[in-house]
Short mmCIF file of C-alpha atoms (C1' of nucleotides) in Angstrom, two decimals:
data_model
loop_
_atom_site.label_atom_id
_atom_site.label_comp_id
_atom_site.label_asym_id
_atom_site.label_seq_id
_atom_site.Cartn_x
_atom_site.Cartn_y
_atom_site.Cartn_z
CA UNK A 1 113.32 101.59 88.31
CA UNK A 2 114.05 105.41 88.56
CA UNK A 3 115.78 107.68 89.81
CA UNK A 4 113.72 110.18 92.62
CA UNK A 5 113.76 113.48 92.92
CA UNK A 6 115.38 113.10 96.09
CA UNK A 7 118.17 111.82 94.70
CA UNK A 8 117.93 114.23 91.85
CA UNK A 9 118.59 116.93 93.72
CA UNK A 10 121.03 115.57 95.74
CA UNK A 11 123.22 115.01 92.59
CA UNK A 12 122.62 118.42 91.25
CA UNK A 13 123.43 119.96 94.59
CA UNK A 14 126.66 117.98 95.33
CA UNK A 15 127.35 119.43 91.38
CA UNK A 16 126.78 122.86 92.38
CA UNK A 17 129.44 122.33 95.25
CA UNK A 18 132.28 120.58 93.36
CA UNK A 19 132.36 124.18 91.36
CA UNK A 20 132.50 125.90 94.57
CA UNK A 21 136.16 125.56 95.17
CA UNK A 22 135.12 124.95 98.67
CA UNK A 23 133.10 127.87 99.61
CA UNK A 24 130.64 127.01 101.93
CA UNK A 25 126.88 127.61 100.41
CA UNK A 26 123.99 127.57 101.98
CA UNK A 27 121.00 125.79 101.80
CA UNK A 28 119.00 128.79 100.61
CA UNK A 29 121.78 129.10 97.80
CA UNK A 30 122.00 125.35 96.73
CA UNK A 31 118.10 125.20 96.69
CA UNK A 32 117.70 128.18 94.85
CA UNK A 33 120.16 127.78 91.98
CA UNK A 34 119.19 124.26 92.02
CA UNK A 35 115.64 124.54 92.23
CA UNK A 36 115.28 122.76 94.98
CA UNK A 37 112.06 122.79 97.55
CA UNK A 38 114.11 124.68 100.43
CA UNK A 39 113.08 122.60 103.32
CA UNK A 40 113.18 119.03 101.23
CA UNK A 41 116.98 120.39 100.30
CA UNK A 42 117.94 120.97 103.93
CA UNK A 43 116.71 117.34 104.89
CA UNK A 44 119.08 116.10 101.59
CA UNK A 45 121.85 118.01 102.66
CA UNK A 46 121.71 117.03 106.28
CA UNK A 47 121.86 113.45 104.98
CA UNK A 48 124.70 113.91 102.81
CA UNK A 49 126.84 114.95 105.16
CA UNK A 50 125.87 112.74 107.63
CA UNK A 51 127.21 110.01 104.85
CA UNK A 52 130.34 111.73 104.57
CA UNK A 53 130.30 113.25 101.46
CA UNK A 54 129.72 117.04 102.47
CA UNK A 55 130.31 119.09 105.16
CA UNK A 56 128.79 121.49 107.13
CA UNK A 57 129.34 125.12 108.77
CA UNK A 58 127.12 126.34 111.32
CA UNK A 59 126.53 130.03 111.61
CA UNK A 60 127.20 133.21 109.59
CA UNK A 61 129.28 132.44 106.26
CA UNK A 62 128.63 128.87 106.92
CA UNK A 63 126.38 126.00 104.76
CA UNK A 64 128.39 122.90 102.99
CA UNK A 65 130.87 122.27 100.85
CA UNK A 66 132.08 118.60 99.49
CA UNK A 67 134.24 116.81 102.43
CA UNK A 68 136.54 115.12 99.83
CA UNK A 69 137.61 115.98 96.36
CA UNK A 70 135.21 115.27 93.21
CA UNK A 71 137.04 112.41 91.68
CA UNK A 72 136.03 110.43 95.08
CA UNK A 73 132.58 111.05 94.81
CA UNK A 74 130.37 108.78 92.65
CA UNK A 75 126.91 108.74 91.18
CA UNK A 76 126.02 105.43 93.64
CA UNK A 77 127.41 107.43 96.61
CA UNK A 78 124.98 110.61 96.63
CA UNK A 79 122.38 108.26 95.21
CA UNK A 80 123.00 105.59 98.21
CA UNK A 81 122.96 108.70 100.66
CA UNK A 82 119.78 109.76 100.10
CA UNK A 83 117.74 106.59 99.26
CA UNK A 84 119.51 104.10 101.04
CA UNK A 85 121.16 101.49 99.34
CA UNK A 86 120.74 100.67 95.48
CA UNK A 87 118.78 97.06 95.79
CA UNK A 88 117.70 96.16 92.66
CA UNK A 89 115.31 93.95 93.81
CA UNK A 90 113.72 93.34 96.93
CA UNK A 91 114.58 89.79 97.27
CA UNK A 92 118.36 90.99 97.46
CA UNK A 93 117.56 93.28 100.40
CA UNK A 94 115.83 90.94 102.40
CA UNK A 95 114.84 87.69 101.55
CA UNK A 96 112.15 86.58 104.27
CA UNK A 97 110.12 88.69 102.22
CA UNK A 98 109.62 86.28 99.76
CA UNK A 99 107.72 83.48 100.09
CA UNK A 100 110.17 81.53 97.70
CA UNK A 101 113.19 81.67 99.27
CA UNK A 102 115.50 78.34 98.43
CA UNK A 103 114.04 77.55 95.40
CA UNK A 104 113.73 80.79 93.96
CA UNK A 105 116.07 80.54 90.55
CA UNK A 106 115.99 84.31 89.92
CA UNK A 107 118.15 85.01 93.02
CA UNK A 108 121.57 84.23 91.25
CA UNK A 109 120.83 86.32 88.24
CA UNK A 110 119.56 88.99 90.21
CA UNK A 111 122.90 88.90 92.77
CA UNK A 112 124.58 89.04 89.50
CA UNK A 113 122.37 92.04 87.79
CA UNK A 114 122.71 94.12 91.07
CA UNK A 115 126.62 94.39 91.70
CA UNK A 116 127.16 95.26 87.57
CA UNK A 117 124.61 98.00 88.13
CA UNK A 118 125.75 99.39 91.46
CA UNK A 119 129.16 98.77 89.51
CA UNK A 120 128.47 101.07 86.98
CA UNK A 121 126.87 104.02 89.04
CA UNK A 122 130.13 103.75 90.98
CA UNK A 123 131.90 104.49 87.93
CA UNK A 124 130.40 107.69 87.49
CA UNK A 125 132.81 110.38 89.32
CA UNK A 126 131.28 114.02 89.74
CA UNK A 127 134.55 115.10 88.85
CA UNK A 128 133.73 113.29 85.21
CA UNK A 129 130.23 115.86 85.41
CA UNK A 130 132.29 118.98 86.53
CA UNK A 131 134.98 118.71 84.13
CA UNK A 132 132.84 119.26 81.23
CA UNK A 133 132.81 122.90 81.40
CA UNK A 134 130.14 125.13 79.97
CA UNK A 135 130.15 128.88 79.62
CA UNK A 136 126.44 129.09 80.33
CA UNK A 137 127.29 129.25 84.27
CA UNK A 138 126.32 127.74 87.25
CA UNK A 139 123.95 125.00 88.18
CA UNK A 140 124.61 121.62 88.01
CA UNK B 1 115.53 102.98 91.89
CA UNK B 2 114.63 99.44 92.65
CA UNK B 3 112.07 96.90 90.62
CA UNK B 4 108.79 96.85 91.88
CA UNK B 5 106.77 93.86 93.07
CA UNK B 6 104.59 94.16 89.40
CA UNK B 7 108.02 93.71 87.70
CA UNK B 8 108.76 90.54 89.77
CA UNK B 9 105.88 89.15 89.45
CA UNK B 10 106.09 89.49 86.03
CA UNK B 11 109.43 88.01 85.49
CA UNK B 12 108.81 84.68 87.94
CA UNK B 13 105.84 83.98 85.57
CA UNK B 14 107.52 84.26 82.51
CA UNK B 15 110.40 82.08 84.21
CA UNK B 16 107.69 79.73 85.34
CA UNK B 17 106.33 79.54 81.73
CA UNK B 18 109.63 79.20 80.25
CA UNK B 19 110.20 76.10 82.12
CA UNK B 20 106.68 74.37 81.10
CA UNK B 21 107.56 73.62 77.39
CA UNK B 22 104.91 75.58 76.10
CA UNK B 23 101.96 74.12 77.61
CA UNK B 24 99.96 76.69 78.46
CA UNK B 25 99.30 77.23 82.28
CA UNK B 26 96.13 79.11 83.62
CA UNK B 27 96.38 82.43 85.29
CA UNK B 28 95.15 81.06 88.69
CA UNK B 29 97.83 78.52 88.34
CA UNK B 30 100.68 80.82 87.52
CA UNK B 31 98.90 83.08 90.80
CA UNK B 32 99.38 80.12 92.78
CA UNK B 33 102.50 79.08 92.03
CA UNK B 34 104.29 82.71 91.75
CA UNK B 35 102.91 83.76 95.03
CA UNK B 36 100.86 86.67 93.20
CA UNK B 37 97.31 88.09 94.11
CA UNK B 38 95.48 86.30 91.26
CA UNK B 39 93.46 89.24 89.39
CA UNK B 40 97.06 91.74 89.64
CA UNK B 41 98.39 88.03 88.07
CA UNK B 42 95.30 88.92 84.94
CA UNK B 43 96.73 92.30 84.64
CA UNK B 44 100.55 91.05 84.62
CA UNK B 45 100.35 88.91 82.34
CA UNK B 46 97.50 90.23 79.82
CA UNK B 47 100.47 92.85 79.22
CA UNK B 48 103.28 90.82 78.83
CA UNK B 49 101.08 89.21 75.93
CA UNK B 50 100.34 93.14 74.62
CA UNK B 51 104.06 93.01 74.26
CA UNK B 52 104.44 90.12 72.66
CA UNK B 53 106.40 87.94 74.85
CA UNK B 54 103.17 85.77 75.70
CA UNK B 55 100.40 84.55 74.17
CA UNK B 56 97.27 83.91 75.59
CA UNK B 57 94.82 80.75 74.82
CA UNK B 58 91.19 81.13 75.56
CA UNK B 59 89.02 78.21 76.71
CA UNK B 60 89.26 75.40 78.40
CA UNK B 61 92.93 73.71 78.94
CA UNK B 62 93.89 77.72 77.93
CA UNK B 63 96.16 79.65 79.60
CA UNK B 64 99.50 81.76 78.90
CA UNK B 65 102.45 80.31 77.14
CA UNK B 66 105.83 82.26 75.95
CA UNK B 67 105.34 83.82 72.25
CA UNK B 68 109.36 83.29 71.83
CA UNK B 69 112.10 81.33 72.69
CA UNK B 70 113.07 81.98 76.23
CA UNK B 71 116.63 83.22 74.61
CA UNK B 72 114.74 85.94 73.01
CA UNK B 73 113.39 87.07 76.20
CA UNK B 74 115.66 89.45 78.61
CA UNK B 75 115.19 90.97 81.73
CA UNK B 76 114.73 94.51 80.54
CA UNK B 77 112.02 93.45 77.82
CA UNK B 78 109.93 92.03 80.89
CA UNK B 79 110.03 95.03 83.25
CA UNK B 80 109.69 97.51 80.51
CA UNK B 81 106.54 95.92 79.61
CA UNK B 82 104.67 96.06 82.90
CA UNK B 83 106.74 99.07 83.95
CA UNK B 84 106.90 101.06 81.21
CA UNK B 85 110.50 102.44 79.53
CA UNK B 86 113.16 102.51 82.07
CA UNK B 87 113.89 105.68 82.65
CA UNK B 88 116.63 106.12 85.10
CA UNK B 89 116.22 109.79 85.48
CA UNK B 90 113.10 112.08 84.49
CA UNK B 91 114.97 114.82 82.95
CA UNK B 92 115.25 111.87 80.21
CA UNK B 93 111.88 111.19 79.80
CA UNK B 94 110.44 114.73 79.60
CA UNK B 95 112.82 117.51 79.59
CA UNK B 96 110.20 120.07 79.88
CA UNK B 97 109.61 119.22 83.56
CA UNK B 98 113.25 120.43 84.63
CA UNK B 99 113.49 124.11 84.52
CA UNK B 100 116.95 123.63 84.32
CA UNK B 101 117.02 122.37 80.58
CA UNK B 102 119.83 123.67 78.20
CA UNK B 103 122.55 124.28 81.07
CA UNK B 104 122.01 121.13 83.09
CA UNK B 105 125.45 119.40 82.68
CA UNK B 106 124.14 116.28 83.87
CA UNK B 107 121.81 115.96 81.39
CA UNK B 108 125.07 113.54 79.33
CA UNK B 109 125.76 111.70 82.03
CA UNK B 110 122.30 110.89 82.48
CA UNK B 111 121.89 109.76 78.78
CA UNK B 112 125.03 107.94 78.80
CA UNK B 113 124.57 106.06 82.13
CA UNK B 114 120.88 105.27 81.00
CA UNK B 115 121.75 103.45 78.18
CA UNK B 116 124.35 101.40 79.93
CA UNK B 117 122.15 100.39 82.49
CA UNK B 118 119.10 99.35 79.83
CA UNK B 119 121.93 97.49 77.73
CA UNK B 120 122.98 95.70 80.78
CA UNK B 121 119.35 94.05 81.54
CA UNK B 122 118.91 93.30 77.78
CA UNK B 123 121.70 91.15 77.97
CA UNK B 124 120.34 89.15 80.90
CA UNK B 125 117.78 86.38 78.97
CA UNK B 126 115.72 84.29 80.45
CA UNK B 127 117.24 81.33 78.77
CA UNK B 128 120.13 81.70 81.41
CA UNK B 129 118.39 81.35 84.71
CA UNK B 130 116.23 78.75 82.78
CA UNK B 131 119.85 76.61 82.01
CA UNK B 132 120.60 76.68 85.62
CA UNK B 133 118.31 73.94 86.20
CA UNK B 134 117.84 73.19 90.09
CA UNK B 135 116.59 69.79 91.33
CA UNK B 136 114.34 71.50 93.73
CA UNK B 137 111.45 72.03 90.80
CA UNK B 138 109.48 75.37 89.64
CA UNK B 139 108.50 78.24 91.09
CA UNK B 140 110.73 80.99 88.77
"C1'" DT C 1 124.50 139.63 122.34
"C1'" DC C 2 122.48 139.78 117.77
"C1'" DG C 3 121.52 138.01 113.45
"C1'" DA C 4 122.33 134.70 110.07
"C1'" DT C 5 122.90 130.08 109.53
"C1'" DT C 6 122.35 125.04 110.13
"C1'" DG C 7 120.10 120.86 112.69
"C1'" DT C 8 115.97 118.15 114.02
"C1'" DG C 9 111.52 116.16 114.38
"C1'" DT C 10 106.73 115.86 113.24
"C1'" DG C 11 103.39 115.36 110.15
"C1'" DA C 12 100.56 116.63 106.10
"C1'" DA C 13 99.98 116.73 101.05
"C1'" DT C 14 100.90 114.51 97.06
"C1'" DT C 15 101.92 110.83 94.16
"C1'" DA C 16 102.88 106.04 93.09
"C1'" DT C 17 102.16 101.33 93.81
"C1'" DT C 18 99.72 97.46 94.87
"C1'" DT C 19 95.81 95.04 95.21
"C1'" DC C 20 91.43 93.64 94.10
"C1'" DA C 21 86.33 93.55 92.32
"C1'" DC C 22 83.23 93.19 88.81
"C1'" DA C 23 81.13 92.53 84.53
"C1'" DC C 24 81.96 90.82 80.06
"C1'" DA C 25 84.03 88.21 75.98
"C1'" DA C 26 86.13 84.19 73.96
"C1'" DT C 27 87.15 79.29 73.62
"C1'" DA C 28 87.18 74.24 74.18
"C1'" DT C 29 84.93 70.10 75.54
"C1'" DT C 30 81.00 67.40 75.88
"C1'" DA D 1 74.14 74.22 71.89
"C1'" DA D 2 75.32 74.13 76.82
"C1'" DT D 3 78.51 74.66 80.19
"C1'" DA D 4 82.57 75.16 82.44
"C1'" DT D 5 86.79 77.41 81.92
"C1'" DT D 6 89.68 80.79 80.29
"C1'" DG D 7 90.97 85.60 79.31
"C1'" DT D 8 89.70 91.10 78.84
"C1'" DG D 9 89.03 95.62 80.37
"C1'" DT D 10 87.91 99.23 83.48
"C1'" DG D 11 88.30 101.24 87.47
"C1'" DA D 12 88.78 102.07 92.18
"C1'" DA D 13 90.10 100.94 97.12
"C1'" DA D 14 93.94 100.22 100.02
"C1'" DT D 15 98.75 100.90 101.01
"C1'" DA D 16 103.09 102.70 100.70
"C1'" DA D 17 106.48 105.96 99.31
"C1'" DT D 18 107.76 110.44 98.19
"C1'" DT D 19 107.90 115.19 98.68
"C1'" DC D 20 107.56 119.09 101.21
"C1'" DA D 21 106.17 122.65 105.08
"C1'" DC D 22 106.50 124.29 109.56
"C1'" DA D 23 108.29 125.32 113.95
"C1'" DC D 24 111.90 125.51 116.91
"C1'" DA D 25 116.65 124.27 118.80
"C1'" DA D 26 121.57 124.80 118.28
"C1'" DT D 27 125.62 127.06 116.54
"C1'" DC D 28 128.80 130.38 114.74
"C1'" DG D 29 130.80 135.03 113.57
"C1'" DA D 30 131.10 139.78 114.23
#
DNA sequence: TCGATTGTGTGAATTATTTCACACAATATT
DNA sequence: AATATTGTGTGAAATAATTCACACAATCGA
């Protein structure tokens, strides 16, 4: 019922990049003003862009920078990216893993429970994060 | 950023118990009936009585029964007490394992979205999947 | 082409979760 | 009081998930 690391880090690095005015920064960068493990940050990167919410640049000068504007970009989207899907419980996800299925009463409430939560972490815009300035620089 | 099987378990025997008119049913019953290995069923439920939702009866004919009305019971007060505190992000919990504290600007967000998220499963009570009554019988 | 940068895949270390065993304490029924 | 039944508490084995390191391939810019 928490947040990882994983995800974590992606948020603070997707923060870092929505002050970047879309200067590519490198992984090195991101995962040192983020302090994030270098080689777990590359693997988080490489999967948000792969879910369309950064972008990268090969070669000299390159690294990522956010593939859409910061008001598009929500707290369930990075989170989604890098843990796969927000299932609140696992009887949502896939129900042949319970032994209960069809009489189960919880399902309904749990249905329920589930889209008011993913709801809410959708409502949560980086933009929201970024806007907020504060003098004390950088990382996000 | 899901529940885990502990928290289901413990919320399909408190379902189970609300539905049994407070006659109290045995922890190898409850096992049975939940689908849940019987001594992690001891554990479960010897902590939901810690906090207070059950109460336990010793002897024969004993068992676990709900310590409150089943309206006074919600979803949040169930995980948190085989869980722990829902913490939707460490940096809440213990500030002194980010090295980012004091110019983190998600630390707000965090806060804010936190207590949305706990407000939401307080306001799910187990008096509302109990209402739904289904023909089919039991198992929470 | 050279150097800096990202992409990929494997797997190990660490941590968390889940499960269970065992010995003991308390209670009710007879 | 005896006995069967229930819960209590500790801890540890088994599994699963998370976190990270390493090595190398691919790409871009100058």
């Amino acid at each position: 019922m928490r947040l990882t690391k994983k995800g974590d880090y992606a948020l603070r690095a997707v923060i870092q990049l929505a002050s970047a005015d879309g200067v590519p920064k490198s992984i090195s960068h991101l995962s040192k003003v983020g302090a994030i493990p270098r080689n777990f940050a590359a693997k988080i990167l490489k999967e948000l862009a792969n879910a369309g919410i950064l972008k990268s640049y090969a070669g000299k000068n390159g690294g990522y920078r956010l593939a859409k504007s910061a008001e598009e970009i929500s707290f369930r989207e990075i989170i989604e990216a890098v843990e796969g899907p927000i299932i609140i419980n696992r009887c949502i996800e896939d129900s042949s893993d319970c032994s209960r299925v069809g009489f189960c009463r919880m399902y309904d409430a749990w249905m329920t429970t589930q889209r008011k939560v993913v709801d809410l972490l959708d409502g949560v815009r980086i933009s929201e994060i970024i806007d907020k300035k504060i003098d004390t620089f950088s990382v996000g």
